[in-house]
Amino acid sequence: MSKGPRSAAARRDWGSDESGCSVLHLDMDAFFASCELARRPELRGLPVIVGGQERGVVLAATYEARAFGVRSAMPMTRARLLCPQAVVVRPDHNLYRDVSRSVMGLLHEVTPLVEQISVDEAFLDVSGARRRLGPPTGIGAELRRRIEAEHGVTASVGIARNKFVAKLASTHAKPNGLMLVPVDATVDFLHTLPVGALWGVGDKTEKSLAAWGITTVAELAHTDLPSLQAAVGRVSGAHLHDLAWGRDPRPVVPEHREHSIGAETTFGTDQDDTAAVNRRVLELSDRVAARLRHQGVLARTVSVKVRSSDFATFTRSRTLDGPTDVAREIYLVARELVAAVDLGGLPVRLVGVRGENLLQRGGSAQQPTLEEAVDPRSGAQREAELALDAVREKFGKTAIDLGVHRKNGTHPY
């Protein structure tokens, strides 16, 4: 998706005709930060940042912190310089997942046509719910009311004839608002926006368009297609031209399948101890495998990300002999990939593990390797990890670790 900048020229009221506008985009406002404020109301009105105390990046910030220039994905050191008076709260991902799951459940009460995009946003097609629940604006208002009443967090809703325009509408409705873009007002609304609002326009594309004198959606829309394609390429040019005129044929897809599942962590201090890095790789492999099993998918490729103390980032990947959701198998590959990265003697700042090229477990024919066929322990490791899943489900995710000796911090792999 694009960075979707807002435009001061784009007004909030574009009319009240809802005919043909059956797509809603619901986006939680500063979601992680809002969840923290809901359980710590004494922080309301203060600049609050969700993230690590010193290292790592900003995961979310309240609008009071954003007023100082703090943004998501910004290094925490930079955020603290911009807003030294901010209250920094460590993230509680279990809380965010629980709230997200409940909110998505509310959306499914409205319509089965829910396409979840991330933990805090989703598209809905309410064309089949209008007779039962009323017009889209009423549905959006009721969803926002229930979310705030049940969880103490707010959401913004955009309503339009397609996903692209609904997404832009929710951006302009923030914070805690609702915005309808009627069919007849679609082009007028789009043509008030900067060209960066279009999906697929990043910094590089924006600069390429600016070199041709195109800085607004209106200018792009009225540029002849051959010139536009000369500026950004044949496919991108045609795509952007369609968006500039409000054309987006994609339907709301009820099931959004992840193409990869990963986890990463930033060390508290830059790490040059190989054993410590490997222990963290094992923890991450365990988390990835648990999520794979939870979603009923297998990974055919393992990839790693390593960032050195000078912020240089390296990625490596390897396709497996057979797909897996077993942490031990993911870890053994990830450890080798990390060891193969040449950091030039610099310590490690961040390490990540990811399972990619996913496929459904039930629909895959798993052919054992020769080693697995002759190993009497074949399948035992997965059974052990399934037992870990059960323990963690009952007693919490920190109740038990995978293969780590508490006394010396080593592992058996």
mmCIF file of C-alpha atoms in Angstrom, residues 39-363:
data_model
loop_
_atom_site.group_PDB
_atom_site.id
_atom_site.type_symbol
_atom_site.label_atom_id
_atom_site.label_comp_id
_atom_site.label_asym_id
_atom_site.label_seq_id
_atom_site.Cartn_x
_atom_site.Cartn_y
_atom_site.Cartn_z
ATOM 1 C CA ARG A 39 -5.819 0.018 30.341
ATOM 2 C CA ARG A 40 -3.831 3.021 31.618
ATOM 3 C CA PRO A 41 -6.256 5.939 31.275
ATOM 4 C CA GLU A 42 -3.993 8.162 33.361
ATOM 5 C CA LEU A 43 -1.776 8.442 30.262
ATOM 6 C CA ARG A 44 -4.506 9.985 28.094
ATOM 7 C CA GLY A 45 -3.512 13.370 26.755
ATOM 8 C CA LEU A 46 0.201 12.622 27.168
ATOM 9 C CA PRO A 47 2.711 11.828 24.418
ATOM 10 C CA VAL A 48 3.036 8.042 24.594
ATOM 11 C CA ILE A 49 5.373 5.857 22.537
ATOM 12 C CA VAL A 50 5.113 2.076 22.351
ATOM 13 C CA GLY A 51 8.537 0.483 21.860
ATOM 14 C CA GLY A 52 11.777 -0.442 23.614
ATOM 15 C CA GLN A 53 13.228 1.974 26.107
ATOM 16 C CA GLU A 54 16.341 2.816 24.091
ATOM 17 C CA ARG A 55 16.884 0.433 21.189
ATOM 18 C CA GLY A 56 14.633 -0.869 18.435
ATOM 19 C CA VAL A 57 11.974 1.175 16.684
ATOM 20 C CA VAL A 58 8.709 2.934 17.461
ATOM 21 C CA LEU A 59 5.797 0.528 17.107
ATOM 22 C CA ALA A 60 3.101 3.138 17.718
ATOM 23 C CA ALA A 61 2.707 6.650 19.045
ATOM 24 C CA THR A 62 -0.237 8.682 20.285
ATOM 25 C CA TYR A 63 -1.247 11.745 18.317
ATOM 26 C CA GLU A 64 0.287 13.886 21.074
ATOM 27 C CA ALA A 65 3.662 12.245 20.362
ATOM 28 C CA ARG A 66 3.152 12.494 16.613
ATOM 29 C CA ALA A 67 2.833 16.262 17.002
ATOM 30 C CA PHE A 68 6.555 16.251 17.840
ATOM 31 C CA GLY A 69 7.403 14.335 14.662
ATOM 32 C CA VAL A 70 7.439 10.830 16.151
ATOM 33 C CA ARG A 71 6.387 8.196 13.611
ATOM 34 C CA SER A 72 6.050 4.407 13.480
ATOM 35 C CA ALA A 73 9.243 2.541 12.480
ATOM 36 C CA MET A 74 11.399 5.468 13.625
ATOM 37 C CA PRO A 75 14.468 4.476 15.711
ATOM 38 C CA MET A 76 13.687 4.898 19.397
ATOM 39 C CA THR A 77 16.790 7.012 19.907
ATOM 40 C CA ARG A 78 15.495 9.497 17.331
ATOM 41 C CA ALA A 79 12.003 9.476 18.841
ATOM 42 C CA ARG A 80 13.375 10.222 22.314
ATOM 43 C CA LEU A 81 15.343 13.153 20.943
ATOM 44 C CA LEU A 82 12.255 14.583 19.253
ATOM 45 C CA CYS A 83 10.021 14.054 22.275
ATOM 46 C CA PRO A 84 12.113 13.585 25.446
ATOM 47 C CA GLN A 85 9.047 14.019 27.674
ATOM 48 C CA ALA A 86 7.253 11.048 26.083
ATOM 49 C CA VAL A 87 6.107 8.126 28.205
ATOM 50 C CA VAL A 88 7.641 4.973 26.708
ATOM 51 C CA VAL A 89 5.608 1.781 27.152
ATOM 52 C CA ARG A 90 6.940 -1.651 26.319
ATOM 53 C CA PRO A 91 4.724 -3.528 23.846
ATOM 54 C CA ASP A 92 2.291 -6.208 25.006
ATOM 55 C CA HIS A 93 1.624 -8.206 21.849
ATOM 56 C CA ASN A 94 -0.683 -10.646 23.625
ATOM 57 C CA LEU A 95 -2.991 -7.748 24.498
ATOM 58 C CA TYR A 96 -2.934 -6.390 20.940
ATOM 59 C CA ARG A 97 -3.693 -9.809 19.452
ATOM 60 C CA ASP A 98 -6.603 -10.327 21.841
ATOM 61 C CA VAL A 99 -8.153 -6.955 21.000
ATOM 62 C CA SER A 100 -7.564 -7.503 17.283
ATOM 63 C CA ARG A 101 -9.188 -10.918 17.381
ATOM 64 C CA SER A 102 -12.252 -9.501 19.131
ATOM 65 C CA VAL A 103 -12.544 -6.574 16.698
ATOM 66 C CA MET A 104 -12.301 -8.870 13.692
ATOM 67 C CA GLY A 105 -15.012 -10.986 15.284
ATOM 68 C CA LEU A 106 -17.280 -7.924 15.357
ATOM 69 C CA LEU A 107 -16.644 -7.349 11.671
ATOM 70 C CA HIS A 108 -17.586 -10.931 10.850
ATOM 71 C CA GLU A 109 -20.899 -10.411 12.666
ATOM 72 C CA VAL A 110 -21.701 -7.825 9.984
ATOM 73 C CA THR A 111 -20.615 -9.772 6.904
ATOM 74 C CA PRO A 112 -18.556 -12.841 5.988
ATOM 75 C CA LEU A 113 -16.816 -10.697 3.370
ATOM 76 C CA VAL A 114 -14.029 -9.448 5.624
ATOM 77 C CA GLU A 115 -10.482 -9.145 4.314
ATOM 78 C CA GLN A 116 -8.086 -8.594 7.214
ATOM 79 C CA ILE A 117 -5.018 -6.699 6.030
ATOM 80 C CA SER A 118 -3.126 -6.451 9.303
ATOM 81 C CA VAL A 119 -3.677 -6.687 13.024
ATOM 82 C CA ASP A 120 -5.490 -3.345 13.024
ATOM 83 C CA GLU A 121 -7.233 -2.918 9.671
ATOM 84 C CA ALA A 122 -9.616 -4.707 7.355
ATOM 85 C CA PHE A 123 -11.876 -4.262 4.336
ATOM 86 C CA LEU A 124 -15.559 -5.222 4.432
ATOM 87 C CA ASP A 125 -18.076 -5.649 1.630
ATOM 88 C CA VAL A 126 -21.466 -4.866 3.191
ATOM 89 C CA SER A 127 -23.572 -5.094 0.029
ATOM 90 C CA GLY A 128 -25.337 -8.158 1.433
ATOM 91 C CA ALA A 129 -25.858 -6.641 4.879
ATOM 92 C CA ARG A 130 -27.631 -3.426 3.919
ATOM 93 C CA ARG A 131 -31.164 -4.830 4.086
ATOM 94 C CA ARG A 132 -30.500 -6.298 7.520
ATOM 95 C CA LEU A 133 -28.350 -3.570 9.096
ATOM 96 C CA GLY A 134 -29.050 -0.423 7.123
ATOM 97 C CA PRO A 135 -26.825 1.872 5.051
ATOM 98 C CA PRO A 136 -23.010 1.603 5.080
ATOM 99 C CA THR A 137 -22.581 4.805 7.100
ATOM 100 C CA GLY A 138 -24.850 3.376 9.788
ATOM 101 C CA ILE A 139 -22.917 0.104 9.785
ATOM 102 C CA GLY A 140 -19.607 1.942 10.049
ATOM 103 C CA ALA A 141 -20.868 4.151 12.878
ATOM 104 C CA GLU A 142 -22.191 1.169 14.836
ATOM 105 C CA LEU A 143 -18.912 -0.724 14.444
ATOM 106 C CA ARG A 144 -16.957 2.265 15.711
ATOM 107 C CA ARG A 145 -19.318 2.626 18.673
ATOM 108 C CA ARG A 146 -19.058 -1.035 19.669
ATOM 109 C CA ILE A 147 -15.274 -1.143 19.318
ATOM 110 C CA GLU A 148 -14.869 1.866 21.587
ATOM 111 C CA ALA A 149 -17.473 0.639 24.078
ATOM 112 C CA GLU A 150 -15.993 -2.857 24.360
ATOM 113 C CA HIS A 151 -12.280 -2.075 24.154
ATOM 114 C CA GLY A 152 -11.801 1.620 24.835
ATOM 115 C CA VAL A 153 -10.035 2.173 21.503
ATOM 116 C CA THR A 154 -11.164 4.136 18.477
ATOM 117 C CA ALA A 155 -11.339 3.308 14.782
ATOM 118 C CA SER A 156 -11.738 5.315 11.595
ATOM 119 C CA VAL A 157 -13.868 4.125 8.688
ATOM 120 C CA GLY A 158 -13.741 4.992 5.000
ATOM 121 C CA ILE A 159 -16.662 4.120 2.701
ATOM 122 C CA ALA A 160 -16.500 4.096 -1.088
ATOM 123 C CA ARG A 161 -17.221 2.067 -4.189
ATOM 124 C CA ASN A 162 -13.891 0.197 -4.097
ATOM 125 C CA LYS A 163 -11.024 -0.737 -1.815
ATOM 126 C CA PHE A 164 -8.569 1.887 -3.026
ATOM 127 C CA VAL A 165 -10.862 4.843 -2.432
ATOM 128 C CA ALA A 166 -12.189 3.413 0.865
ATOM 129 C CA LYS A 167 -8.622 3.151 2.165
ATOM 130 C CA LEU A 168 -7.923 6.772 1.265
ATOM 131 C CA ALA A 169 -11.200 7.816 2.869
ATOM 132 C CA SER A 170 -10.313 6.172 6.185
ATOM 133 C CA THR A 171 -6.936 7.931 6.125
ATOM 134 C CA HIS A 172 -8.676 11.285 5.742
ATOM 135 C CA ALA A 173 -11.210 10.379 8.433
ATOM 136 C CA LYS A 174 -8.508 9.952 11.099
ATOM 137 C CA PRO A 175 -8.500 10.151 13.961
ATOM 138 C CA ASN A 176 -11.763 8.632 15.183
ATOM 139 C CA GLY A 177 -13.879 9.585 12.188
ATOM 140 C CA LEU A 178 -15.989 8.280 9.335
ATOM 141 C CA MET A 179 -15.864 9.487 5.743
ATOM 142 C CA LEU A 180 -18.044 8.608 2.761
ATOM 143 C CA VAL A 181 -16.889 9.218 -0.802
ATOM 144 C CA PRO A 182 -19.969 8.887 -3.048
ATOM 145 C CA VAL A 183 -19.526 7.326 -6.471
ATOM 146 C CA ASP A 184 -20.143 10.627 -8.257
ATOM 147 C CA ALA A 185 -17.579 12.410 -6.060
ATOM 148 C CA THR A 186 -14.811 9.820 -6.455
ATOM 149 C CA VAL A 187 -12.811 11.573 -9.160
ATOM 150 C CA ASP A 188 -13.190 15.012 -7.575
ATOM 151 C CA PHE A 189 -11.926 13.615 -4.253
ATOM 152 C CA LEU A 190 -8.946 11.857 -5.824
ATOM 153 C CA HIS A 191 -7.931 14.903 -7.810
ATOM 154 C CA THR A 192 -7.401 16.924 -4.620
ATOM 155 C CA LEU A 193 -4.637 14.531 -3.504
ATOM 156 C CA PRO A 194 -0.861 14.524 -3.970
ATOM 157 C CA VAL A 195 0.432 11.825 -6.287
ATOM 158 C CA GLY A 196 1.995 9.990 -3.332
ATOM 159 C CA ALA A 197 -1.495 8.982 -2.223
ATOM 160 C CA LEU A 198 -1.718 6.418 -5.025
ATOM 161 C CA TRP A 199 -0.899 2.796 -4.230
ATOM 162 C CA GLY A 200 2.469 1.927 -5.673
ATOM 163 C CA VAL A 201 3.937 5.428 -5.514
ATOM 164 C CA GLY A 202 6.953 5.369 -3.239
ATOM 165 C CA ASP A 203 9.739 7.899 -2.967
ATOM 166 C CA LYS A 204 11.491 6.686 -6.116
ATOM 167 C CA THR A 205 8.347 6.722 -8.259
ATOM 168 C CA GLU A 206 7.327 10.060 -6.818
ATOM 169 C CA LYS A 207 10.660 11.567 -7.876
ATOM 170 C CA SER A 208 10.353 10.049 -11.351
ATOM 171 C CA LEU A 209 6.904 11.577 -11.765
ATOM 172 C CA ALA A 210 8.065 14.936 -10.416
ATOM 173 C CA ALA A 211 10.762 14.993 -13.091
ATOM 174 C CA TRP A 212 7.924 14.958 -15.622
ATOM 175 C CA GLY A 213 6.088 17.722 -13.769
ATOM 176 C CA ILE A 214 3.539 15.373 -12.182
ATOM 177 C CA THR A 215 3.008 16.057 -8.484
ATOM 178 C CA THR A 216 -0.766 15.622 -8.041
ATOM 179 C CA VAL A 217 -3.267 12.914 -8.868
ATOM 180 C CA ALA A 218 -5.085 15.372 -11.123
ATOM 181 C CA GLU A 219 -1.929 16.031 -13.137
ATOM 182 C CA LEU A 220 -1.292 12.301 -13.439
ATOM 183 C CA ALA A 221 -4.869 11.619 -14.546
ATOM 184 C CA HIS A 222 -4.613 14.171 -17.340
ATOM 185 C CA THR A 223 -1.208 12.987 -18.553
ATOM 186 C CA ASP A 224 -1.457 10.917 -21.721
ATOM 187 C CA LEU A 225 -0.799 7.249 -21.075
ATOM 188 C CA PRO A 226 2.315 6.871 -23.323
ATOM 189 C CA SER A 227 4.056 9.724 -21.495
ATOM 190 C CA LEU A 228 3.102 8.268 -18.124
ATOM 191 C CA GLN A 229 4.446 4.859 -19.129
ATOM 192 C CA ALA A 230 7.659 6.471 -20.319
ATOM 193 C CA ALA A 231 8.048 8.005 -16.868
ATOM 194 C CA VAL A 232 7.390 4.952 -14.668
ATOM 195 C CA GLY A 233 7.122 1.919 -16.949
ATOM 196 C CA ARG A 234 4.382 0.289 -18.967
ATOM 197 C CA VAL A 235 2.681 -1.707 -16.223
ATOM 198 C CA SER A 236 3.028 0.898 -13.455
ATOM 199 C CA GLY A 237 1.875 3.664 -15.770
ATOM 200 C CA ALA A 238 -1.334 1.849 -16.689
ATOM 201 C CA HIS A 239 -1.955 0.923 -13.041
ATOM 202 C CA LEU A 240 -1.517 4.471 -11.753
ATOM 203 C CA HIS A 241 -3.635 5.903 -14.536
ATOM 204 C CA ASP A 242 -6.518 3.615 -13.557
ATOM 205 C CA LEU A 243 -6.203 4.580 -9.885
ATOM 206 C CA ALA A 244 -6.126 8.280 -10.745
ATOM 207 C CA TRP A 245 -9.586 7.868 -12.263
ATOM 208 C CA GLY A 246 -10.857 5.751 -9.347
ATOM 209 C CA ARG A 247 -10.742 2.398 -11.132
ATOM 210 C CA ASP A 248 -9.944 -0.531 -8.812
ATOM 211 C CA PRO A 249 -11.661 -3.832 -9.748
ATOM 212 C CA ARG A 250 -10.293 -5.912 -6.844
ATOM 213 C CA PRO A 251 -13.009 -7.531 -4.727
ATOM 214 C CA VAL A 252 -12.910 -7.929 -0.962
ATOM 215 C CA VAL A 253 -11.293 -11.342 -0.457
ATOM 216 C CA PRO A 254 -12.566 -13.016 2.750
ATOM 217 C CA GLU A 255 -9.445 -15.070 3.445
ATOM 218 C CA HIS A 256 -6.116 -13.305 3.525
ATOM 219 C CA ARG A 257 -3.323 -15.866 3.519
ATOM 220 C CA GLU A 258 0.087 -14.859 4.737
ATOM 221 C CA HIS A 259 2.933 -15.515 2.330
ATOM 222 C CA SER A 260 5.489 -15.653 5.126
ATOM 223 C CA ILE A 261 5.677 -15.818 8.909
ATOM 224 C CA GLY A 262 8.593 -14.305 10.762
ATOM 225 C CA ALA A 263 9.955 -12.904 14.002
ATOM 226 C CA GLU A 264 12.907 -10.671 14.757
ATOM 227 C CA THR A 265 14.500 -8.982 17.744
ATOM 228 C CA THR A 266 16.940 -6.192 18.510
ATOM 229 C CA PHE A 267 19.535 -6.993 21.177
ATOM 230 C CA GLY A 268 19.722 -4.790 24.246
ATOM 231 C CA THR A 269 23.414 -4.288 23.505
ATOM 232 C CA ASP A 270 25.219 -5.127 20.275
ATOM 233 C CA GLN A 271 26.125 -8.808 20.484
ATOM 234 C CA ASP A 272 29.415 -10.426 19.440
ATOM 235 C CA ASP A 273 28.851 -13.671 21.373
ATOM 236 C CA THR A 274 27.998 -16.328 18.780
ATOM 237 C CA ALA A 275 26.377 -18.563 21.389
ATOM 238 C CA ALA A 276 24.095 -15.731 22.510
ATOM 239 C CA VAL A 277 23.112 -14.980 18.921
ATOM 240 C CA ASN A 278 22.357 -18.656 18.315
ATOM 241 C CA ARG A 279 20.190 -18.814 21.426
ATOM 242 C CA ARG A 280 18.181 -15.910 20.083
ATOM 243 C CA VAL A 281 17.918 -17.597 16.674
ATOM 244 C CA LEU A 282 16.534 -20.669 18.441
ATOM 245 C CA GLU A 283 13.940 -18.576 20.275
ATOM 246 C CA LEU A 284 12.872 -16.935 17.025
ATOM 247 C CA SER A 285 12.712 -20.281 15.204
ATOM 248 C CA ASP A 286 10.493 -21.573 18.004
ATOM 249 C CA ARG A 287 8.141 -18.599 17.647
ATOM 250 C CA VAL A 288 7.973 -18.963 13.872
ATOM 251 C CA ALA A 289 7.291 -22.696 14.065
ATOM 252 C CA ALA A 290 4.559 -22.217 16.664
ATOM 253 C CA ARG A 291 2.804 -19.703 14.418
ATOM 254 C CA LEU A 292 3.140 -22.025 11.438
ATOM 255 C CA ARG A 293 1.494 -24.847 13.391
ATOM 256 C CA HIS A 294 -1.200 -22.520 14.731
ATOM 257 C CA GLN A 295 -2.132 -21.472 11.190
ATOM 258 C CA GLY A 296 -1.858 -24.977 9.776
ATOM 259 C CA VAL A 297 0.832 -24.101 7.245
ATOM 260 C CA LEU A 298 4.318 -25.319 6.362
ATOM 261 C CA ALA A 299 7.344 -23.332 5.245
ATOM 262 C CA ARG A 300 9.308 -24.415 2.201
ATOM 263 C CA THR A 301 11.968 -21.733 2.627
ATOM 264 C CA VAL A 302 13.829 -20.394 5.665
ATOM 265 C CA SER A 303 15.295 -16.902 5.551
ATOM 266 C CA VAL A 304 17.217 -14.832 8.073
ATOM 267 C CA LYS A 305 17.927 -11.146 8.540
ATOM 268 C CA VAL A 306 21.032 -9.880 10.312
ATOM 269 C CA ARG A 307 21.780 -6.243 11.095
ATOM 270 C CA SER A 308 25.219 -5.212 12.269
ATOM 271 C CA SER A 309 26.081 -2.415 14.688
ATOM 272 C CA ASP A 310 26.565 0.017 11.790
ATOM 273 C CA PHE A 311 22.946 -0.689 10.655
ATOM 274 C CA ALA A 312 24.004 -2.638 7.542
ATOM 275 C CA THR A 313 21.337 -5.293 6.921
ATOM 276 C CA PHE A 314 21.890 -8.702 5.305
ATOM 277 C CA THR A 315 19.368 -11.358 4.291
ATOM 278 C CA ARG A 316 19.968 -14.985 3.374
ATOM 279 C CA SER A 317 17.548 -17.791 2.495
ATOM 280 C CA ARG A 318 17.498 -21.485 1.681
ATOM 281 C CA THR A 319 14.784 -23.730 0.253
ATOM 282 C CA LEU A 320 14.324 -26.898 2.308
ATOM 283 C CA ASP A 321 14.293 -30.468 1.061
ATOM 284 C CA GLY A 322 10.769 -30.711 2.434
ATOM 285 C CA PRO A 323 8.326 -28.185 3.977
ATOM 286 C CA THR A 324 8.246 -27.986 7.774
ATOM 287 C CA ASP A 325 6.656 -26.432 10.835
ATOM 288 C CA VAL A 326 9.250 -27.873 13.256
ATOM 289 C CA ALA A 327 11.401 -25.388 15.156
ATOM 290 C CA ARG A 328 14.450 -27.664 15.270
ATOM 291 C CA GLU A 329 14.537 -27.959 11.475
ATOM 292 C CA ILE A 330 14.044 -24.226 10.999
ATOM 293 C CA TYR A 331 16.707 -23.433 13.578
ATOM 294 C CA LEU A 332 19.391 -25.686 12.105
ATOM 295 C CA VAL A 333 19.050 -23.958 8.739
ATOM 296 C CA ALA A 334 18.720 -20.473 10.209
ATOM 297 C CA ARG A 335 21.849 -20.968 12.336
ATOM 298 C CA GLU A 336 23.889 -21.889 9.272
ATOM 299 C CA LEU A 337 22.543 -18.938 7.316
ATOM 300 C CA VAL A 338 23.395 -16.506 10.100
ATOM 301 C CA ALA A 339 26.877 -17.977 10.467
ATOM 302 C CA ALA A 340 27.481 -17.494 6.738
ATOM 303 C CA VAL A 341 26.869 -13.722 6.939
ATOM 304 C CA ASP A 342 30.124 -11.755 6.883
ATOM 305 C CA LEU A 343 29.715 -8.768 9.189
ATOM 306 C CA GLY A 344 33.315 -7.680 8.863
ATOM 307 C CA GLY A 345 33.980 -8.289 12.540
ATOM 308 C CA LEU A 346 31.122 -6.039 13.712
ATOM 309 C CA PRO A 347 28.719 -7.207 16.438
ATOM 310 C CA VAL A 348 25.080 -8.078 15.754
ATOM 311 C CA ARG A 349 22.370 -5.520 16.467
ATOM 312 C CA LEU A 350 19.323 -7.398 15.164
ATOM 313 C CA VAL A 351 18.525 -10.908 14.028
ATOM 314 C CA GLY A 352 15.369 -12.289 12.439
ATOM 315 C CA VAL A 353 14.025 -15.639 11.211
ATOM 316 C CA ARG A 354 11.247 -16.140 8.671
ATOM 317 C CA GLY A 355 9.402 -19.071 7.107
ATOM 318 C CA GLU A 356 8.453 -18.377 3.486
ATOM 319 C CA ASN A 357 6.733 -20.025 0.511
ATOM 320 C CA LEU A 358 3.933 -21.309 2.725
ATOM 321 C CA LEU A 359 1.493 -24.069 1.881
ATOM 322 C CA GLN A 360 -1.401 -25.622 3.749
ATOM 323 C CA ARG A 361 -0.345 -28.575 5.852
ATOM 324 C CA GLY A 362 -3.440 -30.627 5.119
ATOM 325 C CA GLY A 363 -3.052 -30.202 1.372
#
